[in-house]
C-alpha atoms as a PDB file:
ATOM      1  CA  MET A   1      -5.738   5.104 -25.990  1.00  0.00           C
ATOM      2  CA  ALA A   2      -3.813   3.962 -29.085  1.00  0.00           C
ATOM      3  CA  GLY A   3      -0.246   5.180 -29.274  1.00  0.00           C
ATOM      4  CA  LYS A   4      -0.160   6.174 -25.627  1.00  0.00           C
ATOM      5  CA  GLU A   5       3.361   6.097 -24.168  1.00  0.00           C
ATOM      6  CA  VAL A   6       3.832   3.508 -21.427  1.00  0.00           C
ATOM      7  CA  ARG A   7       6.640   4.459 -19.061  1.00  0.00           C
ATOM      8  CA  PRO A   8       8.852   1.670 -17.759  1.00  0.00           C
ATOM      9  CA  ALA A   9       7.993   0.625 -14.218  1.00  0.00           C
ATOM     10  CA  ARG A  10      10.300   1.891 -11.520  1.00  0.00           C
ATOM     11  CA  VAL A  11      10.490   1.661  -7.754  1.00  0.00           C
ATOM     12  CA  VAL A  12      10.371   5.159  -6.189  1.00  0.00           C
ATOM     13  CA  VAL A  13      11.426   5.558  -2.570  1.00  0.00           C
ATOM     14  CA  GLY A  14      11.305   8.647  -0.342  1.00  0.00           C
ATOM     15  CA  ILE A  15      14.142   9.065   2.169  1.00  0.00           C
ATOM     16  CA  ASP A  16      15.370  11.570   4.728  1.00  0.00           C
ATOM     17  CA  GLY A  17      18.175   9.712   6.465  1.00  0.00           C
ATOM     18  CA  SER A  18      16.024   8.516   9.374  1.00  0.00           C
ATOM     19  CA  ASP A  19      15.806   4.882  10.562  1.00  0.00           C
ATOM     20  CA  GLY A  20      12.298   4.684   9.137  1.00  0.00           C
ATOM     21  CA  SER A  21      13.361   5.808   5.677  1.00  0.00           C
ATOM     22  CA  ARG A  22      16.357   3.457   5.808  1.00  0.00           C
ATOM     23  CA  ALA A  23      14.025   0.490   6.242  1.00  0.00           C
ATOM     24  CA  ALA A  24      11.981   1.747   3.281  1.00  0.00           C
ATOM     25  CA  LEU A  25      15.154   2.173   1.191  1.00  0.00           C
ATOM     26  CA  GLU A  26      16.295  -1.380   1.893  1.00  0.00           C
ATOM     27  CA  TRP A  27      12.858  -2.818   1.090  1.00  0.00           C
ATOM     28  CA  ALA A  28      12.678  -0.744  -2.110  1.00  0.00           C
ATOM     29  CA  ALA A  29      16.138  -1.844  -3.189  1.00  0.00           C
ATOM     30  CA  ALA A  30      15.276  -5.509  -2.645  1.00  0.00           C
ATOM     31  CA  GLU A  31      12.032  -5.085  -4.591  1.00  0.00           C
ATOM     32  CA  ALA A  32      13.812  -3.275  -7.426  1.00  0.00           C
ATOM     33  CA  ALA A  33      16.290  -6.161  -7.632  1.00  0.00           C
ATOM     34  CA  ARG A  34      13.447  -8.704  -7.673  1.00  0.00           C
ATOM     35  CA  ARG A  35      11.670  -6.821 -10.469  1.00  0.00           C
ATOM     36  CA  ASP A  36      14.887  -5.955 -12.307  1.00  0.00           C
ATOM     37  CA  ALA A  37      13.670  -2.357 -12.207  1.00  0.00           C
ATOM     38  CA  PRO A  38      15.475   0.967 -11.688  1.00  0.00           C
ATOM     39  CA  LEU A  39      15.298   2.581  -8.279  1.00  0.00           C
ATOM     40  CA  ARG A  40      14.567   6.336  -7.980  1.00  0.00           C
ATOM     41  CA  ILE A  41      15.633   7.713  -4.580  1.00  0.00           C
ATOM     42  CA  VAL A  42      13.883  10.975  -3.684  1.00  0.00           C
ATOM     43  CA  HIS A  43      14.962  13.377  -0.919  1.00  0.00           C
ATOM     44  CA  ALA A  44      12.613  16.294  -0.295  1.00  0.00           C
ATOM     45  CA  LEU A  45      13.837  19.589   1.118  1.00  0.00           C
ATOM     46  CA  GLY A  46      10.439  21.179   1.716  1.00  0.00           C
ATOM     47  CA  MET A  47      11.667  24.663   0.813  1.00  0.00           C
ATOM     48  CA  PRO A  48       9.161  27.440   1.680  1.00  0.00           C
ATOM     49  CA  LEU A  49       6.870  28.591  -1.082  1.00  0.00           C
ATOM     50  CA  ILE A  50       6.716  32.325  -1.853  1.00  0.00           C
ATOM     51  CA  VAL A  51       3.483  33.531  -3.406  1.00  0.00           C
ATOM     52  CA  SER A  52       3.373  36.914  -5.142  1.00  0.00           C
ATOM     53  CA  ALA A  53       0.266  38.675  -6.327  1.00  0.00           C
ATOM     54  CA  HIS A  54       2.039  39.638  -9.554  1.00  0.00           C
ATOM     55  CA  GLY A  55       4.889  37.171 -10.007  1.00  0.00           C
ATOM     56  CA  GLY A  56       3.181  33.844  -9.275  1.00  0.00           C
ATOM     57  CA  ALA A  57       4.734  31.317  -6.877  1.00  0.00           C
ATOM     58  CA  ALA A  58       8.329  30.269  -6.360  1.00  0.00           C
ATOM     59  CA  ARG A  59      10.289  28.365  -3.739  1.00  0.00           C
ATOM     60  CA  PHE A  60      13.285  29.569  -1.777  1.00  0.00           C
ATOM     61  CA  GLU A  61      16.513  28.217  -3.126  1.00  0.00           C
ATOM     62  CA  PRO A  62      18.368  25.940  -0.660  1.00  0.00           C
ATOM     63  CA  THR A  63      21.479  27.313   0.993  1.00  0.00           C
ATOM     64  CA  PRO A  64      24.808  25.633   0.186  1.00  0.00           C
ATOM     65  CA  GLU A  65      24.613  23.939   3.595  1.00  0.00           C
ATOM     66  CA  ILE A  66      21.183  22.495   2.926  1.00  0.00           C
ATOM     67  CA  HIS A  67      22.174  21.433  -0.577  1.00  0.00           C
ATOM     68  CA  GLY A  68      25.286  19.773   0.822  1.00  0.00           C
ATOM     69  CA  GLN A  69      23.273  17.867   3.430  1.00  0.00           C
ATOM     70  CA  ALA A  70      20.886  16.650   0.719  1.00  0.00           C
ATOM     71  CA  THR A  71      23.784  15.507  -1.417  1.00  0.00           C
ATOM     72  CA  GLY A  72      25.205  13.635   1.543  1.00  0.00           C
ATOM     73  CA  VAL A  73      21.925  11.877   2.375  1.00  0.00           C
ATOM     74  CA  LEU A  74      21.418  10.765  -1.233  1.00  0.00           C
ATOM     75  CA  GLY A  75      25.053   9.711  -1.611  1.00  0.00           C
ATOM     76  CA  GLU A  76      24.844   7.520   1.493  1.00  0.00           C
ATOM     77  CA  ALA A  77      21.605   6.030   0.248  1.00  0.00           C
ATOM     78  CA  GLU A  78      23.036   5.113  -3.146  1.00  0.00           C
ATOM     79  CA  ALA A  79      26.132   3.654  -1.536  1.00  0.00           C
ATOM     80  CA  HIS A  80      23.960   1.559   0.784  1.00  0.00           C
ATOM     81  CA  VAL A  81      21.967   0.256  -2.189  1.00  0.00           C
ATOM     82  CA  ARG A  82      25.143  -0.633  -4.092  1.00  0.00           C
ATOM     83  CA  GLU A  83      26.352  -2.548  -1.073  1.00  0.00           C
ATOM     84  CA  LEU A  84      23.088  -4.477  -0.619  1.00  0.00           C
ATOM     85  CA  ARG A  85      21.915  -4.816  -4.249  1.00  0.00           C
ATOM     86  CA  PRO A  86      24.825  -4.108  -6.630  1.00  0.00           C
ATOM     87  CA  THR A  87      22.801  -4.896  -9.743  1.00  0.00           C
ATOM     88  CA  VAL A  88      20.158  -2.228  -9.077  1.00  0.00           C
ATOM     89  CA  VAL A  89      20.425   0.960 -11.193  1.00  0.00           C
ATOM     90  CA  THR A  90      19.777   4.010  -9.018  1.00  0.00           C
ATOM     91  CA  GLU A  91      18.795   7.606  -9.696  1.00  0.00           C
ATOM     92  CA  ALA A  92      19.052  10.241  -6.981  1.00  0.00           C
ATOM     93  CA  VAL A  93      16.639  13.181  -6.992  1.00  0.00           C
ATOM     94  CA  THR A  94      16.632  16.287  -4.781  1.00  0.00           C
ATOM     95  CA  ALA A  95      13.146  17.814  -4.717  1.00  0.00           C
ATOM     96  CA  MET A  96      12.251  21.268  -3.500  1.00  0.00           C
ATOM     97  CA  GLU A  97       8.688  20.395  -2.436  1.00  0.00           C
ATOM     98  CA  GLU A  98       7.390  18.867   0.792  1.00  0.00           C
ATOM     99  CA  ALA A  99       7.937  15.112   1.057  1.00  0.00           C
ATOM    100  CA  PRO A 100       4.448  13.810   0.067  1.00  0.00           C
ATOM    101  CA  LEU A 101       4.198  16.056  -3.005  1.00  0.00           C
ATOM    102  CA  ALA A 102       7.791  15.352  -4.015  1.00  0.00           C
ATOM    103  CA  VAL A 103       7.397  11.575  -3.960  1.00  0.00           C
ATOM    104  CA  ILE A 104       4.088  11.712  -5.808  1.00  0.00           C
ATOM    105  CA  ARG A 105       5.434  14.051  -8.522  1.00  0.00           C
ATOM    106  CA  GLN A 106       8.423  11.775  -9.079  1.00  0.00           C
ATOM    107  CA  SER A 107       6.224   8.749  -9.773  1.00  0.00           C
ATOM    108  CA  HIS A 108       3.944   7.547 -12.557  1.00  0.00           C
ATOM    109  CA  PRO A 109       1.031   5.109 -12.778  1.00  0.00           C
ATOM    110  CA  HIS A 110       3.199   2.118 -13.662  1.00  0.00           C
ATOM    111  CA  ASP A 111       5.613   2.659 -10.773  1.00  0.00           C
ATOM    112  CA  LEU A 112       5.688   1.424  -7.185  1.00  0.00           C
ATOM    113  CA  ILE A 113       6.208   3.930  -4.372  1.00  0.00           C
ATOM    114  CA  VAL A 114       7.883   2.903  -1.095  1.00  0.00           C
ATOM    115  CA  VAL A 115       7.844   5.015   2.085  1.00  0.00           C
ATOM    116  CA  GLY A 116       8.510   4.400   5.753  1.00  0.00           C
ATOM    117  CA  THR A 117       5.899   4.547   8.481  1.00  0.00           C
ATOM    118  CA  ARG A 118       7.691   7.533  10.013  1.00  0.00           C
ATOM    119  CA  GLY A 119      10.395   9.978   9.083  1.00  0.00           C
ATOM    120  CA  MET A 120      10.538  12.753   6.480  1.00  0.00           C
ATOM    121  CA  GLY A 121       9.566  15.340   9.097  1.00  0.00           C
ATOM    122  CA  THR A 122       6.769  13.360  10.745  1.00  0.00           C
ATOM    123  CA  PHE A 123       5.825  14.089  14.343  1.00  0.00           C
ATOM    124  CA  LYS A 124       5.819  11.026  16.604  1.00  0.00           C
ATOM    125  CA  SER A 125       2.274  11.665  17.748  1.00  0.00           C
ATOM    126  CA  VAL A 126       0.871  11.708  14.217  1.00  0.00           C
ATOM    127  CA  PHE A 127      -1.236   8.662  13.340  1.00  0.00           C
ATOM    128  CA  VAL A 128       1.154   6.348  11.441  1.00  0.00           C
ATOM    129  CA  GLY A 129       2.904   9.291   9.843  1.00  0.00           C
ATOM    130  CA  SER A 130       1.449  12.158   7.855  1.00  0.00           C
ATOM    131  CA  VAL A 131       3.768  11.555   4.877  1.00  0.00           C
ATOM    132  CA  SER A 132       2.931   7.875   4.460  1.00  0.00           C
ATOM    133  CA  VAL A 133      -0.807   8.464   4.826  1.00  0.00           C
ATOM    134  CA  ARG A 134      -0.856  11.403   2.371  1.00  0.00           C
ATOM    135  CA  VAL A 135       1.214   9.541  -0.205  1.00  0.00           C
ATOM    136  CA  ALA A 136      -0.914   6.418   0.125  1.00  0.00           C
ATOM    137  CA  ALA A 137      -4.092   8.454  -0.315  1.00  0.00           C
ATOM    138  CA  HIS A 138      -3.041  10.468  -3.402  1.00  0.00           C
ATOM    139  CA  ALA A 139      -0.374   8.514  -5.289  1.00  0.00           C
ATOM    140  CA  PRO A 140      -0.895   7.563  -8.965  1.00  0.00           C
ATOM    141  CA  CYS A 141       0.343   4.007  -8.274  1.00  0.00           C
ATOM    142  CA  PRO A 142       0.458   1.384  -5.506  1.00  0.00           C
ATOM    143  CA  VAL A 143       2.284   2.484  -2.312  1.00  0.00           C
ATOM    144  CA  VAL A 144       4.187   0.234   0.062  1.00  0.00           C
ATOM    145  CA  VAL A 145       4.440   1.469   3.662  1.00  0.00           C
ATOM    146  CA  VAL A 146       7.361  -0.253   5.379  1.00  0.00           C
ATOM    147  CA  PRO A 147       7.586  -0.363   9.184  1.00  0.00           C
ATOM    148  CA  SER A 148      10.900   0.285  10.862  1.00  0.00           C
ATOM    149  CA  ARG A 149      12.759  -2.899  11.800  1.00  0.00           C
ATOM    150  CA  LYS A 150      15.009  -1.186  14.403  1.00  0.00           C
ATOM    151  CA  GLY A 151      18.335  -1.908  12.752  1.00  0.00           C
ATOM    152  CA  LYS A 152      17.377  -5.216  11.170  1.00  0.00           C
ATOM    153  CA  PRO A 153      17.820  -5.415   7.366  1.00  0.00           C
ATOM    154  CA  ALA A 154      14.594  -5.281   5.335  1.00  0.00           C
ATOM    155  CA  THR A 155      13.804  -8.102   2.948  1.00  0.00           C
ATOM    156  CA  THR A 156      11.138  -8.744   0.319  1.00  0.00           C
ATOM    157  CA  SER A 157      10.745 -12.463   0.641  1.00  0.00           C
ATOM    158  CA  MET A 158       7.247 -13.018  -0.754  1.00  0.00           C
ATOM    159  CA  ASP A 159       5.906 -16.377   0.419  1.00  0.00           C
ATOM    160  CA  ARG A 160       2.562 -15.258   1.761  1.00  0.00           C
ATOM    161  CA  ILE A 161       0.482 -12.203   0.869  1.00  0.00           C
ATOM    162  CA  VAL A 162      -2.731 -11.237   2.658  1.00  0.00           C
ATOM    163  CA  VAL A 163      -5.489  -9.097   1.138  1.00  0.00           C
ATOM    164  CA  GLY A 164      -8.672  -7.827   2.759  1.00  0.00           C
ATOM    165  CA  VAL A 165     -11.831  -7.643   0.678  1.00  0.00           C
ATOM    166  CA  ASP A 166     -15.433  -6.484   1.006  1.00  0.00           C
ATOM    167  CA  GLY A 167     -18.003  -5.981  -1.721  1.00  0.00           C
ATOM    168  CA  SER A 168     -16.597  -2.678  -2.976  1.00  0.00           C
ATOM    169  CA  GLU A 169     -14.906  -1.907  -6.283  1.00  0.00           C
ATOM    170  CA  THR A 170     -11.847  -0.777  -4.326  1.00  0.00           C
ATOM    171  CA  ALA A 171     -11.606  -4.219  -2.750  1.00  0.00           C
ATOM    172  CA  ARG A 172     -11.864  -5.912  -6.154  1.00  0.00           C
ATOM    173  CA  ARG A 173      -8.988  -3.822  -7.476  1.00  0.00           C
ATOM    174  CA  ALA A 174      -6.923  -4.505  -4.351  1.00  0.00           C
ATOM    175  CA  LEU A 175      -7.564  -8.237  -4.838  1.00  0.00           C
ATOM    176  CA  GLY A 176      -6.361  -7.919  -8.431  1.00  0.00           C
ATOM    177  CA  LEU A 177      -3.155  -6.224  -7.307  1.00  0.00           C
ATOM    178  CA  ALA A 178      -2.548  -8.856  -4.606  1.00  0.00           C
ATOM    179  CA  TYR A 179      -3.192 -11.618  -7.129  1.00  0.00           C
ATOM    180  CA  ASP A 180      -0.650 -10.115  -9.522  1.00  0.00           C
ATOM    181  CA  LEU A 181       1.952  -9.748  -6.755  1.00  0.00           C
ATOM    182  CA  ALA A 182       1.412 -13.358  -5.722  1.00  0.00           C
ATOM    183  CA  ALA A 183       1.739 -14.546  -9.323  1.00  0.00           C
ATOM    184  CA  GLU A 184       4.954 -12.559  -9.829  1.00  0.00           C
ATOM    185  CA  SER A 185       6.604 -13.811  -6.642  1.00  0.00           C
ATOM    186  CA  GLY A 186       5.139 -17.327  -6.373  1.00  0.00           C
ATOM    187  CA  ALA A 187       3.540 -16.439  -3.052  1.00  0.00           C
ATOM    188  CA  GLU A 188       0.449 -17.941  -1.457  1.00  0.00           C
ATOM    189  CA  LEU A 189      -2.492 -15.508  -1.484  1.00  0.00           C
ATOM    190  CA  VAL A 190      -4.730 -15.329   1.568  1.00  0.00           C
ATOM    191  CA  VAL A 191      -8.063 -13.579   0.964  1.00  0.00           C
ATOM    192  CA  VAL A 192      -9.748 -12.262   4.101  1.00  0.00           C
ATOM    193  CA  HIS A 193     -13.436 -11.335   4.336  1.00  0.00           C
ATOM    194  CA  SER A 194     -15.111 -10.435   7.594  1.00  0.00           C
ATOM    195  CA  TRP A 195     -18.589  -9.515   8.682  1.00  0.00           C
ATOM    196  CA  GLU A 196     -20.183  -8.612  11.975  1.00  0.00           C
ATOM    197  CA  VAL A 197     -23.558 -10.157  12.867  1.00  0.00           C
ATOM    198  CA  PRO A 198     -25.993  -7.491  14.062  1.00  0.00           C
ATOM    199  CA  TYR A 199     -26.989  -7.931  17.704  1.00  0.00           C
ATOM    200  CA  PRO A 200     -29.096  -8.347  19.673  1.00  0.00           C
ATOM    201  CA  TYR A 201     -31.061 -11.119  18.042  1.00  0.00           C
ATOM    202  CA  ASP A 202     -32.512 -14.429  19.304  1.00  0.00           C
ATOM    203  CA  PRO A 203     -31.216 -17.263  17.082  1.00  0.00           C
ATOM    204  CA  VAL A 204     -33.517 -19.857  18.686  1.00  0.00           C
ATOM    205  CA  ALA A 205     -36.618 -17.745  18.124  1.00  0.00           C
ATOM    206  CA  MET A 206     -35.589 -16.860  14.562  1.00  0.00           C
ATOM    207  CA  THR A 207     -34.936 -20.517  13.683  1.00  0.00           C
ATOM    208  CA  ALA A 208     -38.315 -21.581  15.157  1.00  0.00           C
ATOM    209  CA  ALA A 209     -39.989 -18.913  13.040  1.00  0.00           C
ATOM    210  CA  GLY A 210     -38.416 -20.323   9.896  1.00  0.00           C
ATOM    211  CA  TYR A 211     -35.585 -17.796   9.437  1.00  0.00           C
ATOM    212  CA  GLN A 212     -32.142 -18.994   8.465  1.00  0.00           C
ATOM    213  CA  PRO A 213     -29.676 -18.463  11.368  1.00  0.00           C
ATOM    214  CA  GLN A 214     -27.726 -15.253  10.884  1.00  0.00           C
ATOM    215  CA  GLU A 215     -24.308 -16.981  11.071  1.00  0.00           C
ATOM    216  CA  GLU A 216     -25.260 -19.390   8.288  1.00  0.00           C
ATOM    217  CA  LEU A 217     -26.724 -16.602   6.181  1.00  0.00           C
ATOM    218  CA  PHE A 218     -23.645 -14.401   6.452  1.00  0.00           C
ATOM    219  CA  GLU A 219     -21.314 -17.396   5.947  1.00  0.00           C
ATOM    220  CA  ARG A 220     -23.094 -18.270   2.684  1.00  0.00           C
ATOM    221  CA  GLN A 221     -23.084 -14.652   1.504  1.00  0.00           C
ATOM    222  CA  SER A 222     -19.409 -14.321   2.343  1.00  0.00           C
ATOM    223  CA  GLU A 223     -18.569 -17.483   0.400  1.00  0.00           C
ATOM    224  CA  GLU A 224     -20.467 -16.244  -2.639  1.00  0.00           C
ATOM    225  CA  LEU A 225     -18.909 -12.773  -2.463  1.00  0.00           C
ATOM    226  CA  VAL A 226     -15.302 -13.997  -2.270  1.00  0.00           C
ATOM    227  CA  ALA A 227     -15.844 -16.637  -4.955  1.00  0.00           C
ATOM    228  CA  GLY A 228     -17.362 -14.000  -7.250  1.00  0.00           C
ATOM    229  CA  LEU A 229     -14.471 -11.560  -6.717  1.00  0.00           C
ATOM    230  CA  LEU A 230     -11.879 -14.255  -7.357  1.00  0.00           C
ATOM    231  CA  ALA A 231     -13.695 -15.371 -10.524  1.00  0.00           C
ATOM    232  CA  GLU A 232     -13.703 -11.759 -11.816  1.00  0.00           C
ATOM    233  CA  VAL A 233     -10.012 -11.242 -11.053  1.00  0.00           C
ATOM    234  CA  VAL A 234      -8.941 -14.509 -12.707  1.00  0.00           C
ATOM    235  CA  ASP A 235     -11.128 -13.861 -15.740  1.00  0.00           C
ATOM    236  CA  GLU A 236      -9.709 -10.360 -16.214  1.00  0.00           C
ATOM    237  CA  ARG A 237      -6.176 -11.716 -16.461  1.00  0.00           C
ATOM    238  CA  ARG A 238      -7.037 -14.417 -18.996  1.00  0.00           C
ATOM    239  CA  GLU A 239      -3.712 -16.072 -18.278  1.00  0.00           C
ATOM    240  CA  ASP A 240      -2.813 -19.384 -16.787  1.00  0.00           C
ATOM    241  CA  LEU A 241      -1.396 -17.909 -13.597  1.00  0.00           C
ATOM    242  CA  ASP A 242      -0.496 -20.438 -10.944  1.00  0.00           C
ATOM    243  CA  VAL A 243      -1.544 -18.818  -7.662  1.00  0.00           C
ATOM    244  CA  GLU A 244      -2.308 -20.816  -4.532  1.00  0.00           C
ATOM    245  CA  VAL A 245      -5.324 -19.138  -2.893  1.00  0.00           C
ATOM    246  CA  SER A 246      -6.823 -19.716   0.552  1.00  0.00           C
ATOM    247  CA  VAL A 247      -9.770 -17.896   2.059  1.00  0.00           C
ATOM    248  CA  VAL A 248     -10.391 -16.736   5.622  1.00  0.00           C
ATOM    249  CA  ARG A 249     -13.957 -15.805   6.547  1.00  0.00           C
ATOM    250  CA  THR A 250     -14.620 -14.514  10.043  1.00  0.00           C
ATOM    251  CA  GLN A 251     -16.944 -12.455  12.218  1.00  0.00           C
ATOM    252  CA  ASN A 252     -14.047 -10.421  13.581  1.00  0.00           C
ATOM    253  CA  SER A 253     -13.747  -6.723  12.759  1.00  0.00           C
ATOM    254  CA  PRO A 254     -12.032  -6.106   9.399  1.00  0.00           C
ATOM    255  CA  VAL A 255      -8.804  -4.703  10.868  1.00  0.00           C
ATOM    256  CA  SER A 256      -8.463  -7.515  13.449  1.00  0.00           C
ATOM    257  CA  ALA A 257      -9.274 -10.161  10.834  1.00  0.00           C
ATOM    258  CA  ILE A 258      -6.640  -8.865   8.396  1.00  0.00           C
ATOM    259  CA  LEU A 259      -3.950  -8.477  11.031  1.00  0.00           C
ATOM    260  CA  GLU A 260      -4.622 -11.948  12.495  1.00  0.00           C
ATOM    261  CA  ALA A 261      -4.349 -13.488   9.055  1.00  0.00           C
ATOM    262  CA  ALA A 262      -1.167 -11.520   8.428  1.00  0.00           C
ATOM    263  CA  GLU A 263       0.731 -13.118  11.330  1.00  0.00           C
ATOM    264  CA  GLY A 264       3.780 -14.682   9.678  1.00  0.00           C
ATOM    265  CA  ALA A 265       2.944 -13.188   6.262  1.00  0.00           C
ATOM    266  CA  ASP A 266       5.246 -11.027   4.172  1.00  0.00           C
ATOM    267  CA  ALA A 267       2.861  -8.266   3.031  1.00  0.00           C
ATOM    268  CA  VAL A 268      -0.689  -7.006   3.414  1.00  0.00           C
ATOM    269  CA  VAL A 269      -2.661  -5.454   0.538  1.00  0.00           C
ATOM    270  CA  VAL A 270      -5.568  -3.070   1.184  1.00  0.00           C
ATOM    271  CA  GLY A 271      -7.544  -0.592  -0.853  1.00  0.00           C
ATOM    272  CA  SER A 272      -7.510   3.041   0.155  1.00  0.00           C
ATOM    273  CA  ARG A 273     -11.284   3.043   0.624  1.00  0.00           C
ATOM    274  CA  GLY A 274     -14.046   0.483   0.813  1.00  0.00           C
ATOM    275  CA  ARG A 275     -17.469   0.064   2.353  1.00  0.00           C
ATOM    276  CA  GLY A 276     -18.041   1.719   5.691  1.00  0.00           C
ATOM    277  CA  THR A 277     -15.420   4.389   5.155  1.00  0.00           C
ATOM    278  CA  VAL A 278     -15.455   7.195   7.684  1.00  0.00           C
ATOM    279  CA  ARG A 279     -15.813  10.500   5.861  1.00  0.00           C
ATOM    280  CA  GLY A 280     -13.017  12.965   6.366  1.00  0.00           C
ATOM    281  CA  LEU A 281     -10.229  10.409   6.534  1.00  0.00           C
ATOM    282  CA  LEU A 282      -7.556  10.570   3.841  1.00  0.00           C
ATOM    283  CA  LEU A 283      -7.656   6.789   3.794  1.00  0.00           C
ATOM    284  CA  GLY A 284     -10.497   4.479   4.775  1.00  0.00           C
ATOM    285  CA  SER A 285     -10.805   3.505   8.430  1.00  0.00           C
ATOM    286  CA  VAL A 286      -9.735  -0.090   7.702  1.00  0.00           C
ATOM    287  CA  SER A 287      -6.671   0.995   5.684  1.00  0.00           C
ATOM    288  CA  GLN A 288      -5.612   3.381   8.448  1.00  0.00           C
ATOM    289  CA  GLY A 289      -6.189   0.761  11.113  1.00  0.00           C
ATOM    290  CA  VAL A 290      -4.068  -1.809   9.289  1.00  0.00           C
ATOM    291  CA  LEU A 291      -1.321   0.741   8.614  1.00  0.00           C
ATOM    292  CA  HIS A 292      -1.276   1.825  12.251  1.00  0.00           C
ATOM    293  CA  ARG A 293      -0.918  -1.710  13.675  1.00  0.00           C
ATOM    294  CA  SER A 294       0.823  -3.787  11.033  1.00  0.00           C
ATOM    295  CA  ARG A 295       4.332  -5.112  11.706  1.00  0.00           C
ATOM    296  CA  ILE A 296       4.907  -6.026   8.059  1.00  0.00           C
ATOM    297  CA  PRO A 297       4.821  -3.943   4.850  1.00  0.00           C
ATOM    298  CA  VAL A 298       1.369  -2.748   3.810  1.00  0.00           C
ATOM    299  CA  VAL A 299       0.613  -2.251   0.131  1.00  0.00           C
ATOM    300  CA  VAL A 300      -2.076   0.414  -0.374  1.00  0.00           C
ATOM    301  CA  LEU A 301      -3.860   0.782  -3.692  1.00  0.00           C
ATOM    302  CA  PRO A 302      -4.971   4.444  -3.936  1.00  0.00           C
ATOM    303  CA  ARG A 303      -8.443   5.031  -5.245  1.00  0.00           C
ATOM    304  CA  HIS A 304      -7.648   5.526  -8.938  1.00  0.00           C
ATOM    305  CA  ALA A 305      -4.098   4.156  -9.083  1.00  0.00           C
ATOM    306  CA  ASP A 306      -4.635   1.448 -11.641  1.00  0.00           C
ATOM    307  CA  GLU A 307      -7.209   3.220 -13.833  1.00  0.00           C
ATOM    308  CA  ASP A 308      -6.391   4.610 -17.273  1.00  0.00           C
ATOM    309  CA  GLU A 309      -5.524   8.267 -17.326  1.00  0.00           C
END
């Protein structure tokens, strides 16, 4: 739309003082420095919501003790960022809402959200972490989920980025995001496509009957699919971007294929949903599987994150 305001891109990170959120804060600060972008640090209090039949809804005001704790958490976070990345401009925000809603409301389509795999009130038994999954499913912009490094400083060295694709529109958009990240950082881009040959079948009998062997058929289809997706992504940019691209095609399951290719990589990019998604999941089964098992940051592109409002 002509005349539409474009907000400057920021990095938005949710924290609560836990080890998991500290790793996210350090990664977010490093990424903000790399992008020369401001860093918005959000601490959510999750104050109870009061609903009245006549007066609408309102949240409890935090007590002075709660407010003081929040100020302390944010102050420590800003001091840590100044120590690690002194050039980064920070903004501290105390939000009354629950953590997922607070982080989402503090972000815009041109931003980048960073959260930890756990923390912000997450139960240890919850798959990956309810906050990270809910934010990754509903955010208006890409979300980076950073695993805890157990006291080790987080970095954003971007030498190798892995992206998983299938034939879905979500995968094409995820590939576009990964391509842009690789172009910005000078990283190698590894595109992973997997398929599983249906069994049982008799390859000898099928070949004798004149059918093309299943492995060869799927290999050719995979090559055509990936080549077509890459051509679309490059054509959309219409720029002379220098990105080194390699392709991995395999019969492994999608989650295993992506994680195997991600060994030694710096980030993994996935779409929030693709083909074969299990209904009822906030994220697709592949996205959740990668988030659950990845040892490196996972960039999730929510379903409509890069579409015009």
